[in-house]
Coordinates of C-alpha atoms (C1' of nucleotides) in Angstrom, one line a residue:
Chain A
M162 CA 28.6 -29.8 14.2
S163 CA 25.3 -28.0 15.6
S164 CA 23.6 -29.7 12.4
K165 CA 25.3 -33.1 13.3
S166 CA 23.8 -33.2 16.7
I167 CA 19.9 -32.4 15.1
N168 CA 21.5 -35.7 12.9
N169 CA 22.2 -37.8 15.8
C170 CA 19.0 -36.8 17.3
V171 CA 16.7 -38.0 15.1
L172 CA 18.6 -40.8 13.5
K173 CA 18.3 -41.8 17.1
A174 CA 14.2 -41.1 16.8
R175 CA 14.4 -43.3 13.8
E176 CA 15.9 -46.0 14.7
E177 CA 14.2 -46.2 17.7
E178 CA 11.3 -45.9 15.3
I179 CA 12.5 -49.4 13.0
M180 CA 12.8 -51.5 15.9
D181 CA 8.8 -50.5 17.8
T182 CA 7.7 -51.5 14.3
A183 CA 10.1 -54.9 13.8
L184 CA 8.8 -55.4 17.5
E185 CA 5.3 -55.3 16.2
I186 CA 5.3 -57.4 13.5
I187 CA 7.8 -60.4 15.3
T188 CA 4.8 -60.2 18.1
A189 CA 2.3 -60.5 15.8
Q190 CA 4.3 -62.7 12.9
G191 CA 6.8 -64.7 14.8
I192 CA 11.0 -64.1 14.0
A193 CA 10.4 -65.6 10.4
G194 CA 7.6 -63.5 9.9
L195 CA 9.8 -60.2 9.8
T196 CA 10.9 -58.8 6.7
I197 CA 12.7 -55.7 5.8
D198 CA 9.6 -54.9 3.2
K199 CA 7.4 -55.1 6.0
V200 CA 8.5 -52.8 8.3
A201 CA 9.2 -50.4 5.8
A202 CA 5.5 -50.8 5.1
K203 CA 4.7 -49.8 7.8
I204 CA 6.8 -46.8 8.5
P205 CA 7.4 -43.4 6.5
Y206 CA 10.9 -44.5 5.1
S207 CA 11.7 -47.0 2.8
K208 CA 14.3 -50.3 2.5
G209 CA 17.3 -48.1 1.8
T210 CA 17.2 -46.2 4.5
I211 CA 16.8 -49.1 6.9
Y212 CA 19.5 -50.6 5.9
N213 CA 21.5 -47.1 6.7
H214 CA 20.7 -48.2 10.2
F215 CA 21.1 -51.8 10.0
T216 CA 23.6 -54.0 8.1
C217 CA 21.2 -56.8 8.0
K218 CA 17.4 -58.2 8.9
E219 CA 19.7 -59.9 11.8
D220 CA 21.9 -57.3 12.9
L221 CA 18.1 -55.3 14.2
L222 CA 17.4 -58.5 15.8
T223 CA 20.3 -58.4 17.8
G224 CA 19.4 -54.3 18.0
L225 CA 16.3 -55.2 19.5
C226 CA 18.2 -57.4 21.4
N227 CA 20.3 -54.7 23.2
R228 CA 17.4 -52.5 23.9
S229 CA 15.7 -55.2 25.8
V230 CA 18.9 -55.8 28.3
E231 CA 19.1 -53.0 28.9
N232 CA 15.1 -52.5 30.4
L233 CA 16.2 -55.9 32.1
Y234 CA 19.3 -53.4 33.6
N235 CA 17.0 -51.0 35.1
L236 CA 14.9 -54.1 36.6
F237 CA 18.2 -55.8 37.9
Y238 CA 18.7 -52.1 39.5
H239 CA 15.6 -51.8 40.9
A240 CA 15.5 -55.8 42.4
A241 CA 18.9 -54.8 44.1
S242 CA 17.4 -51.8 46.4
F243 CA 14.8 -54.3 47.9
D244 CA 14.8 -54.1 52.0
G245 CA 15.8 -56.3 53.2
C246 CA 18.7 -58.6 53.8
S247 CA 21.4 -59.5 51.0
R248 CA 19.4 -62.9 50.2
E249 CA 16.0 -61.8 49.8
K250 CA 17.4 -59.2 47.3
I251 CA 19.5 -61.6 44.8
L252 CA 16.4 -63.8 45.1
A253 CA 14.7 -60.7 43.6
I254 CA 17.2 -60.2 40.9
G255 CA 16.0 -63.5 40.3
Y256 CA 12.4 -62.8 40.5
A257 CA 13.1 -59.5 38.3
Y258 CA 14.7 -61.3 35.4
M259 CA 11.6 -63.9 35.6
L260 CA 9.3 -60.8 35.7
H261 CA 11.1 -59.4 32.8
A262 CA 10.7 -62.7 30.5
L263 CA 7.2 -62.5 30.9
L264 CA 6.4 -59.1 30.2
N265 CA 8.5 -59.2 27.1
P266 CA 7.8 -62.9 26.5
T267 CA 9.3 -61.6 22.4
E268 CA 12.4 -60.3 23.8
F269 CA 13.2 -62.3 25.8
M270 CA 13.0 -64.6 22.2
L271 CA 15.1 -62.5 21.2
V272 CA 17.9 -62.6 23.4
I273 CA 17.6 -66.6 22.9
S274 CA 18.1 -66.1 19.1
A275 CA 20.6 -63.6 19.4
K276 CA 22.8 -66.5 20.8
T277 CA 22.2 -68.3 18.4
P278 CA 24.8 -69.1 15.6
S279 CA 22.8 -68.5 12.8
I280 CA 21.6 -64.4 14.0
G281 CA 24.6 -63.3 15.8
E282 CA 27.0 -64.3 13.1
K283 CA 25.6 -61.9 10.7
S284 CA 25.1 -59.4 13.3
S285 CA 27.5 -56.2 12.8
E286 CA 30.8 -56.5 15.1
K287 CA 29.4 -53.0 16.9
R288 CA 26.0 -54.6 18.6
R289 CA 27.9 -57.6 19.1
E290 CA 30.0 -55.7 21.0
E291 CA 27.2 -53.6 22.8
H292 CA 25.4 -56.9 23.7
L293 CA 28.8 -58.4 25.7
H294 CA 28.9 -54.8 27.3
L295 CA 25.3 -54.8 28.3
E296 CA 25.7 -58.4 29.5
G297 CA 28.9 -56.8 31.5
K298 CA 26.4 -54.0 33.4
L299 CA 24.1 -57.0 33.6
L300 CA 26.0 -59.1 36.0
E301 CA 27.5 -55.9 38.4
N302 CA 24.2 -55.4 39.9
I303 CA 24.7 -59.0 41.1
L304 CA 27.6 -58.8 42.2
H305 CA 27.2 -55.7 43.6
V306 CA 24.6 -57.6 46.2
I307 CA 26.9 -60.1 46.2
S308 CA 29.7 -57.9 48.1
E309 CA 27.0 -56.9 49.7
G310 CA 26.1 -60.3 51.6
L311 CA 29.6 -60.7 52.6
T312 CA 30.5 -57.8 53.8
S313 CA 27.5 -58.0 56.3
G314 CA 28.5 -62.1 56.6
D315 CA 25.4 -63.7 55.3
F316 CA 27.5 -66.1 53.5
K317 CA 31.0 -66.8 52.9
L318 CA 33.1 -67.5 49.9
Q319 CA 33.9 -70.6 49.6
S320 CA 37.8 -71.2 48.6
H321 CA 37.2 -72.0 45.3
L322 CA 34.6 -69.4 44.5
S323 CA 34.7 -66.2 43.2
P324 CA 32.1 -63.3 43.1
A325 CA 31.9 -63.4 39.3
Q326 CA 31.4 -67.4 40.0
V327 CA 28.8 -67.5 42.6
A328 CA 27.2 -64.7 40.7
F329 CA 27.5 -66.5 36.9
A330 CA 26.3 -69.9 38.5
L331 CA 22.4 -67.2 39.8
W332 CA 23.0 -66.3 36.4
S333 CA 23.1 -69.3 34.3
M334 CA 20.7 -71.4 36.7
C335 CA 17.2 -68.5 36.6
F336 CA 18.7 -68.3 32.6
G337 CA 18.1 -71.8 32.1
T338 CA 15.1 -72.6 33.9
I339 CA 13.5 -68.8 32.6
V340 CA 14.1 -70.7 29.0
L341 CA 13.5 -74.6 29.1
L342 CA 9.8 -73.2 31.4
H343 CA 8.6 -70.1 28.9
E344 CA 5.6 -70.4 27.7
S345 CA 6.7 -68.9 24.4
L346 CA 9.7 -71.1 23.5
D347 CA 8.7 -74.7 22.6
R348 CA 7.2 -76.0 25.8
C349 CA 9.6 -79.1 27.0
S350 CA 7.8 -82.7 27.9
V351 CA 8.0 -81.8 32.0
R352 CA 6.3 -78.5 31.5
T353 CA 3.1 -79.7 32.1
E354 CA 3.9 -80.3 35.6
M355 CA 6.0 -77.6 36.2
E356 CA 5.3 -74.1 37.0
L357 CA 7.4 -71.4 36.1
E358 CA 7.5 -69.2 39.3
R359 CA 7.5 -72.1 41.7
E360 CA 10.4 -73.3 40.0
L361 CA 12.5 -70.1 40.0
I362 CA 12.2 -70.0 44.1
N363 CA 13.0 -73.0 44.2
H364 CA 16.1 -73.6 41.6
A365 CA 17.6 -70.5 43.4
N366 CA 16.8 -71.6 47.3
L367 CA 18.4 -74.6 46.9
M368 CA 21.6 -72.8 45.0
L369 CA 21.8 -70.4 47.8
D370 CA 21.4 -73.5 50.2
G371 CA 24.1 -74.6 48.7
L372 CA 26.2 -71.6 49.3
N373 CA 25.0 -71.8 53.1
W374 CA 23.9 -67.8 51.6
K375 CA 21.9 -66.8 55.3
P376 CA 18.7 -66.9 55.9
Y377 CA 18.4 -70.3 55.0
T378 CA 15.4 -71.4 52.9
Q379 CA 14.0 -73.5 56.2
E380 CA 14.7 -69.6 58.6
H381 CA 12.7 -67.6 56.9
D382 CA 9.2 -67.3 55.6
W383 CA 10.2 -67.2 51.7
A384 CA 6.8 -67.2 50.5
G385 CA 6.5 -63.6 52.6
T386 CA 9.4 -62.9 50.3
L387 CA 7.8 -63.1 47.9
K388 CA 5.2 -61.7 48.7
K389 CA 6.6 -58.2 49.0
Y390 CA 8.3 -58.9 46.0
K391 CA 4.6 -58.7 44.1
T392 CA 2.9 -56.4 46.5
E393 CA 5.7 -53.7 47.4
L394 CA 9.1 -54.0 44.7
F395 CA 7.2 -55.2 41.6
A396 CA 4.0 -54.1 41.9
D397 CA 3.6 -52.3 38.5
E398 CA 4.9 -54.9 37.0
V399 CA 2.9 -58.0 38.5
R400 CA -0.4 -55.6 37.6
Q401 CA 0.9 -55.2 34.0
L402 CA 1.7 -59.2 33.9
K403 CA -2.1 -59.8 35.2
R404 CA -3.3 -57.3 32.7
L405 CA -1.1 -59.1 29.9
Q406 CA -2.7 -62.7 31.3
N407 CA -6.2 -61.7 31.2
K408 CA -6.5 -60.3 27.7
Chain B
M82 CA 3.7 -105.8 2.6
S83 CA 7.2 -107.4 2.9
S84 CA 7.7 -104.7 -0.2
K85 CA 6.4 -101.8 2.5
S86 CA 8.8 -103.0 5.5
I87 CA 12.1 -102.6 2.7
N88 CA 10.7 -100.0 1.4
N89 CA 10.8 -98.5 5.1
C90 CA 14.0 -99.5 5.8
V91 CA 15.3 -97.6 2.4
L92 CA 13.9 -94.5 3.1
K93 CA 14.6 -94.3 6.8
A94 CA 18.5 -95.1 5.5
R95 CA 18.0 -91.9 2.4
E96 CA 16.6 -90.4 6.1
E97 CA 19.8 -90.5 7.6
E98 CA 22.0 -89.9 4.8
I99 CA 19.4 -86.2 4.1
M100 CA 20.4 -85.8 7.5
D101 CA 24.1 -86.7 7.4
T102 CA 24.5 -84.3 4.4
A103 CA 22.7 -81.2 6.3
L104 CA 24.9 -81.7 8.6
E105 CA 28.0 -81.8 7.0
I106 CA 26.7 -78.2 5.4
I107 CA 25.5 -76.9 9.0
T108 CA 29.0 -77.6 10.2
A109 CA 30.7 -75.7 7.4
Q110 CA 28.0 -73.3 6.6
G111 CA 25.7 -72.6 9.6
I112 CA 22.2 -73.1 10.2
A113 CA 22.1 -69.7 8.1
G114 CA 24.1 -71.9 5.2
L115 CA 21.5 -74.8 5.1
T116 CA 19.7 -74.8 2.1
I117 CA 17.9 -77.6 0.7
D118 CA 18.8 -77.1 -3.3
K119 CA 22.7 -77.5 -1.6
V120 CA 21.6 -80.6 0.4
A121 CA 19.9 -82.5 -2.5
A122 CA 23.0 -81.5 -4.7
K123 CA 25.6 -83.5 -2.8
I124 CA 23.6 -86.7 -2.4
P125 CA 22.0 -88.6 -5.2
Y126 CA 18.6 -87.7 -5.2
S127 CA 16.6 -85.1 -5.8
K128 CA 15.1 -81.6 -4.2
G129 CA 11.6 -83.4 -4.6
T130 CA 12.3 -86.6 -2.9
I131 CA 14.1 -84.4 -0.1
Y132 CA 10.4 -82.5 0.3
N133 CA 9.4 -86.1 1.0
H134 CA 10.8 -87.0 3.7
F135 CA 10.3 -83.5 5.1
T136 CA 8.0 -81.1 5.2
C137 CA 10.2 -78.1 5.7
K138 CA 13.7 -76.8 6.3
E139 CA 12.7 -76.2 9.7
D140 CA 11.1 -80.2 9.6
L141 CA 14.8 -81.1 9.0
L142 CA 16.7 -79.4 11.7
T143 CA 13.9 -80.9 14.1
G144 CA 15.1 -83.8 12.8
L145 CA 18.6 -83.2 13.6
C146 CA 17.9 -82.1 16.9
N147 CA 16.4 -85.6 17.7
R148 CA 18.6 -87.7 16.1
S149 CA 21.2 -86.1 18.7
V150 CA 19.2 -85.9 21.4
E151 CA 18.7 -89.3 21.2
N152 CA 22.9 -89.7 21.8
L153 CA 22.7 -88.0 24.3
Y154 CA 19.8 -90.3 26.2
N155 CA 22.6 -93.1 25.4
L156 CA 25.4 -90.8 27.1
F157 CA 23.0 -90.7 30.3
Y158 CA 22.2 -94.4 30.1
H159 CA 26.0 -95.4 30.5
A160 CA 26.3 -92.1 33.1
A161 CA 23.5 -93.9 35.3
S162 CA 25.6 -97.2 35.4
F163 CA 29.2 -95.3 36.5
D164 CA 30.3 -97.3 39.8
G165 CA 29.9 -95.3 42.8
C166 CA 27.1 -93.7 45.4
S167 CA 24.2 -92.1 43.6
R168 CA 25.3 -88.6 43.6
E169 CA 28.4 -89.8 41.8
K170 CA 25.7 -91.0 39.4
I171 CA 24.3 -87.6 38.9
L172 CA 27.0 -85.4 38.6
A173 CA 27.9 -87.7 36.2
I174 CA 25.1 -87.4 34.1
G175 CA 26.0 -83.6 34.1
Y176 CA 28.8 -84.5 33.4
A177 CA 27.8 -86.4 30.4
Y178 CA 25.8 -83.3 29.2
M179 CA 28.5 -81.2 28.9
L180 CA 30.9 -83.5 26.9
H181 CA 28.1 -83.9 24.3
A182 CA 27.6 -80.4 23.4
L183 CA 31.1 -80.8 23.6
L184 CA 31.6 -83.3 21.4
N185 CA 28.6 -81.9 19.2
P186 CA 28.5 -78.7 19.0
T187 CA 26.6 -78.4 15.9
E188 CA 23.8 -80.3 17.5
F189 CA 24.0 -79.2 20.5
M190 CA 23.4 -75.8 18.7
L191 CA 20.1 -77.1 16.9
V192 CA 18.8 -77.9 20.4
I193 CA 18.9 -74.4 21.4
S194 CA 17.5 -73.5 17.5
A195 CA 14.9 -76.0 17.6
K196 CA 13.4 -74.5 20.7
T197 CA 13.4 -71.0 19.0
P198 CA 9.8 -70.3 18.0
S199 CA 11.2 -69.9 14.3
I200 CA 12.6 -73.4 14.1
G201 CA 9.7 -75.0 16.0
E202 CA 6.7 -73.3 15.4
K203 CA 6.8 -74.8 11.6
S204 CA 8.3 -78.2 12.5
S205 CA 6.0 -80.7 12.2
E206 CA 3.8 -81.9 14.5
K207 CA 5.3 -85.5 14.2
R208 CA 8.9 -84.6 14.9
R209 CA 7.6 -81.9 17.5
E210 CA 5.4 -84.8 19.4
E211 CA 8.8 -87.2 18.6
H212 CA 11.0 -84.5 20.6
L213 CA 8.7 -83.8 23.7
H214 CA 8.9 -87.6 24.2
L215 CA 12.5 -88.2 23.8
E216 CA 13.4 -84.9 26.1
G217 CA 10.9 -87.3 28.7
K218 CA 12.8 -90.4 28.0
L219 CA 15.9 -88.5 29.2
L220 CA 14.5 -87.4 32.2
E221 CA 13.6 -90.9 33.1
N222 CA 17.9 -91.2 33.0
I223 CA 17.5 -89.0 36.1
L224 CA 14.7 -89.7 37.7
H225 CA 16.5 -93.3 38.2
V226 CA 19.3 -92.2 40.5
I227 CA 17.2 -89.5 41.9
S228 CA 15.6 -92.9 43.6
E229 CA 18.3 -94.3 43.8
G230 CA 19.6 -91.4 45.8
L231 CA 16.4 -91.4 47.9
T232 CA 16.4 -95.6 49.1
S233 CA 19.7 -95.5 49.2
G234 CA 19.5 -92.9 52.6
D235 CA 22.1 -90.8 50.5
F236 CA 19.4 -87.4 50.6
K237 CA 16.1 -86.9 51.3
L238 CA 12.8 -85.4 49.2
Q239 CA 12.7 -81.4 51.2
S240 CA 8.4 -81.5 51.8
H241 CA 7.8 -79.1 49.1
L242 CA 9.7 -80.9 46.3
S243 CA 9.0 -83.7 44.1
P244 CA 11.5 -85.7 42.5
A245 CA 10.5 -84.6 39.0
Q246 CA 11.1 -81.2 40.2
V247 CA 14.2 -82.3 41.7
A248 CA 15.3 -83.8 38.5
F249 CA 14.4 -80.5 36.0
A250 CA 16.4 -78.8 38.6
L251 CA 19.3 -80.1 37.7
W252 CA 18.5 -80.0 34.6
S253 CA 18.1 -76.6 33.5
M254 CA 20.9 -75.6 35.6
C255 CA 22.9 -77.8 33.4
F256 CA 21.2 -76.5 30.8
G257 CA 21.6 -72.8 31.9
T258 CA 25.5 -73.0 32.7
I259 CA 25.8 -75.3 29.4
V260 CA 24.1 -72.8 27.1
L261 CA 25.8 -70.1 28.2
L262 CA 29.8 -71.4 28.6
H263 CA 29.6 -73.0 24.8
E264 CA 32.1 -71.9 22.6
S265 CA 30.1 -72.1 19.1
L266 CA 27.6 -69.7 20.3
D267 CA 27.9 -66.4 21.0
R268 CA 30.2 -66.1 24.2
C269 CA 28.6 -64.1 27.2
S270 CA 30.6 -61.3 28.5
V271 CA 32.0 -63.0 31.5
R272 CA 33.0 -66.3 29.2
T273 CA 36.9 -65.5 29.3
E274 CA 37.2 -65.9 32.7
M275 CA 34.8 -69.2 33.3
E276 CA 35.9 -72.5 32.0
L277 CA 33.2 -74.8 31.5
E278 CA 34.0 -78.0 33.0
R279 CA 34.7 -76.1 36.1
E280 CA 31.4 -74.4 36.5
L281 CA 29.6 -77.3 35.8
I282 CA 30.8 -79.2 38.6
N283 CA 31.2 -76.0 40.1
H284 CA 27.2 -74.6 40.2
A285 CA 26.0 -78.9 40.1
N286 CA 28.1 -79.4 43.1
L287 CA 26.3 -75.8 44.7
M288 CA 22.8 -77.7 43.8
L289 CA 23.3 -81.0 44.8
D290 CA 24.8 -79.3 48.1
G291 CA 21.7 -77.5 48.6
L292 CA 19.3 -80.3 48.2
N293 CA 21.3 -82.2 51.2
W294 CA 22.5 -84.9 48.9
K295 CA 25.3 -86.5 50.4
P296 CA 28.6 -87.0 50.3
Y297 CA 29.3 -82.9 51.0
T298 CA 31.4 -81.4 48.3
Q299 CA 33.9 -80.8 51.4
E300 CA 33.4 -83.9 52.6
H301 CA 34.2 -86.6 49.2
D302 CA 37.5 -86.2 46.5
W303 CA 35.6 -85.0 43.8
A304 CA 38.5 -84.1 42.0
G305 CA 39.2 -88.4 41.9
T306 CA 35.3 -88.5 41.5
L307 CA 36.2 -86.5 38.0
K308 CA 39.4 -88.1 37.4
K309 CA 37.1 -91.4 37.8
Y310 CA 34.8 -90.0 34.5
K311 CA 37.4 -88.8 32.3
T312 CA 39.8 -91.9 32.2
E313 CA 37.3 -94.7 33.5
L314 CA 33.2 -94.2 32.1
F315 CA 34.1 -91.5 29.7
A316 CA 37.3 -92.9 28.5
D317 CA 36.3 -92.5 24.9
E318 CA 34.9 -89.4 24.6
V319 CA 37.3 -87.4 26.4
R320 CA 40.0 -89.0 24.2
Q321 CA 37.3 -88.1 21.3
L322 CA 37.3 -84.6 22.6
K323 CA 41.1 -84.2 23.1
R324 CA 41.0 -85.2 19.1
L325 CA 38.5 -82.7 18.8
Q326 CA 40.3 -79.6 20.4
N327 CA 43.3 -80.4 18.8
K328 CA 42.4 -80.0 15.1
Chain C
dC23 C1' 19.8 -15.3 -5.5
dA24 C1' 21.8 -19.0 -8.1
dT25 C1' 24.9 -22.6 -8.5
dT26 C1' 27.2 -26.3 -6.7
dA27 C1' 28.6 -29.3 -3.4
dT28 C1' 27.5 -33.0 0.0
dT29 C1' 24.2 -36.0 2.0
dG30 C1' 20.4 -38.6 2.4
dT31 C1' 16.4 -41.3 0.3
dT32 C1' 14.3 -44.4 -3.1
dG33 C1' 12.7 -48.1 -5.0
dA34 C1' 13.4 -51.2 -9.1
dC35 C1' 16.9 -54.7 -10.2
dG36 C1' 19.5 -59.0 -9.9
dA37 C1' 20.3 -62.9 -7.4
dA38 C1' 19.5 -66.4 -4.3
dT39 C1' 16.0 -69.7 -1.5
dC40 C1' 11.7 -71.5 -0.7
dG41 C1' 8.1 -75.5 -1.9
dT42 C1' 4.7 -76.9 -5.7
dC43 C1' 3.5 -80.1 -9.2
dA44 C1' 2.7 -81.6 -13.8
dA45 C1' 5.0 -84.7 -16.0
dA46 C1' 8.9 -88.2 -16.5
dA47 C1' 10.8 -92.8 -14.5
dT48 C1' 10.1 -96.2 -12.5
dA49 C1' 7.8 -101.0 -9.7
dT50 C1' 3.9 -103.5 -9.1
dC51 C1' 0.3 -106.1 -10.7
dT52 C1' -2.9 -109.3 -14.1
Chain D
dA277 C1' 3.4 -107.3 -23.0
dG278 C1' 0.7 -103.8 -21.5
dA279 C1' -1.7 -101.2 -17.5
dT280 C1' -1.9 -99.4 -13.1
dA281 C1' 0.1 -97.4 -9.0
dT282 C1' 4.3 -95.2 -7.1
dT283 C1' 7.9 -92.6 -6.8
dT284 C1' 11.0 -89.2 -8.7
dT285 C1' 12.3 -84.9 -10.6
dG286 C1' 13.6 -80.4 -12.0
dA287 C1' 11.6 -76.0 -14.0
dC288 C1' 8.6 -72.7 -12.2
dG289 C1' 6.3 -68.8 -9.6
dA290 C1' 6.8 -66.1 -6.0
dT291 C1' 9.5 -63.9 -1.5
dT292 C1' 13.3 -62.1 -0.1
dC293 C1' 17.1 -60.3 0.6
dG294 C1' 20.9 -56.7 0.2
dT295 C1' 22.4 -52.9 -3.8
dC296 C1' 23.2 -49.1 -6.0
dA297 C1' 22.3 -45.4 -9.8
dA298 C1' 18.7 -42.2 -10.0
dC299 C1' 17.2 -38.4 -7.1
dA300 C1' 15.1 -34.7 -3.9
dA301 C1' 17.0 -32.0 0.1
dT302 C1' 20.1 -29.8 2.3
dA303 C1' 24.4 -27.2 2.9
dA304 C1' 28.4 -24.3 1.2
dT305 C1' 29.4 -20.9 -1.8
dG306 C1' 30.4 -16.8 -5.3

DNA sequence: CATTATTGTTGACGAATCGTCAAAATATCT
DNA sequence: AGATATTTTGACGATTCGTCAACAATAATG
């Protein structure tokens, strides 16, 4: 029994090592450049052992994707703790989403790839379920801020919308914007004129105005709020990002 | 010279044949199941000939993707001809986007895959440029309706937004919603409670309200407009879709 | 401690796929 | 017809995948 739990701990560490190495390779050579043999060559274990942890290459990719979503969860959690009104909190979550995508381009890219059938279909059931579970946890953060906004009276639910629908609207809007403006992905045609941070804030504000979530875009100093995100709430992350972009 | 143009015509037809066959295989066996050898086995030409048309498998996928965007362009064009106010036209474009994704799930999936570096990176420069060009043409349709809305006074540009930014906001919002709720892709965790058509209309209306694009959601019979889309503007497409879903 | 049982690890192997290219087939020109 | 240019072909070497029989390490037993 104790031997078992020691084993689990060792196994977990090895799984992390495999994933770290895989991420290195993907960052350097792209998803297509990832090979189980290459991973095996970089760690003190063999190919067979890797296949004891992951059923196939795609399963490994989904594993990486899930680890990334866990980190995103923590960032959302932190965003929801912003010291301000509910609309500032919800916008902070959108901003956190963007920061995460910029700070971890490789992993963000993996989230999209994992939604692609060629990868999703082949992953193990276990990891696919884990992925759904993690996405659900992500949404909980948004739902929490929504209920805060409702109780504080900052906005009212339109009769035809549930809190989950509002959360999903905000999420999918951010997702679409980030995907289409993400540097790591094939730039879309209008990209040259578009700047991710500015557009994300614009889109979010448009939708929040549409929800009548107060204070409206025109009634509040959102540039000031944005500055607070950068200098207070996500000071660390923004610093990291600057370092990354100067390289 | 005449021989050249005959050749081009023949070559074009063969390219279509290759793409049709590839699409069949992908529909049946997924992107991962697509193999150049399998395509060659289904057409009266050999592998080498396929490589005369497409530099690699990924290039073929991007080719399929582009063909799909061309069809989408036509659908957008048709949507913009809706006999109604500008907001009804812009909503029609969003609806057309959804119809296209539902009618051509395989191809829509390819559009996402093509944005993924593992595919995008390896495609030929020629086809990637073509892709950007086609996306630009898509946006033109939206921009046209936006300028119509502006001249008719249905909405006014907020000072910090350009027409292109408005077009991009609507596009990325639709894109995010469709991707996350698309059946062919890995269903996201909240999917069970969400229904694509309903959410797409909701999201679009939220953003259009945020833009102050009149008439507002509450001031107009949008259910009636939706019915018109289904029975008039896109009667053919909706019929096709029903047939597809009954199978 | 020696022996057996169990569990974990390895890397050589067959199968599948990729993209190439020299040779064969076909078309064009004189 | 014969020479030349173009197109097509499919066998080939190179990769990569995932498996599995053999091997090593550890635990259990007498």
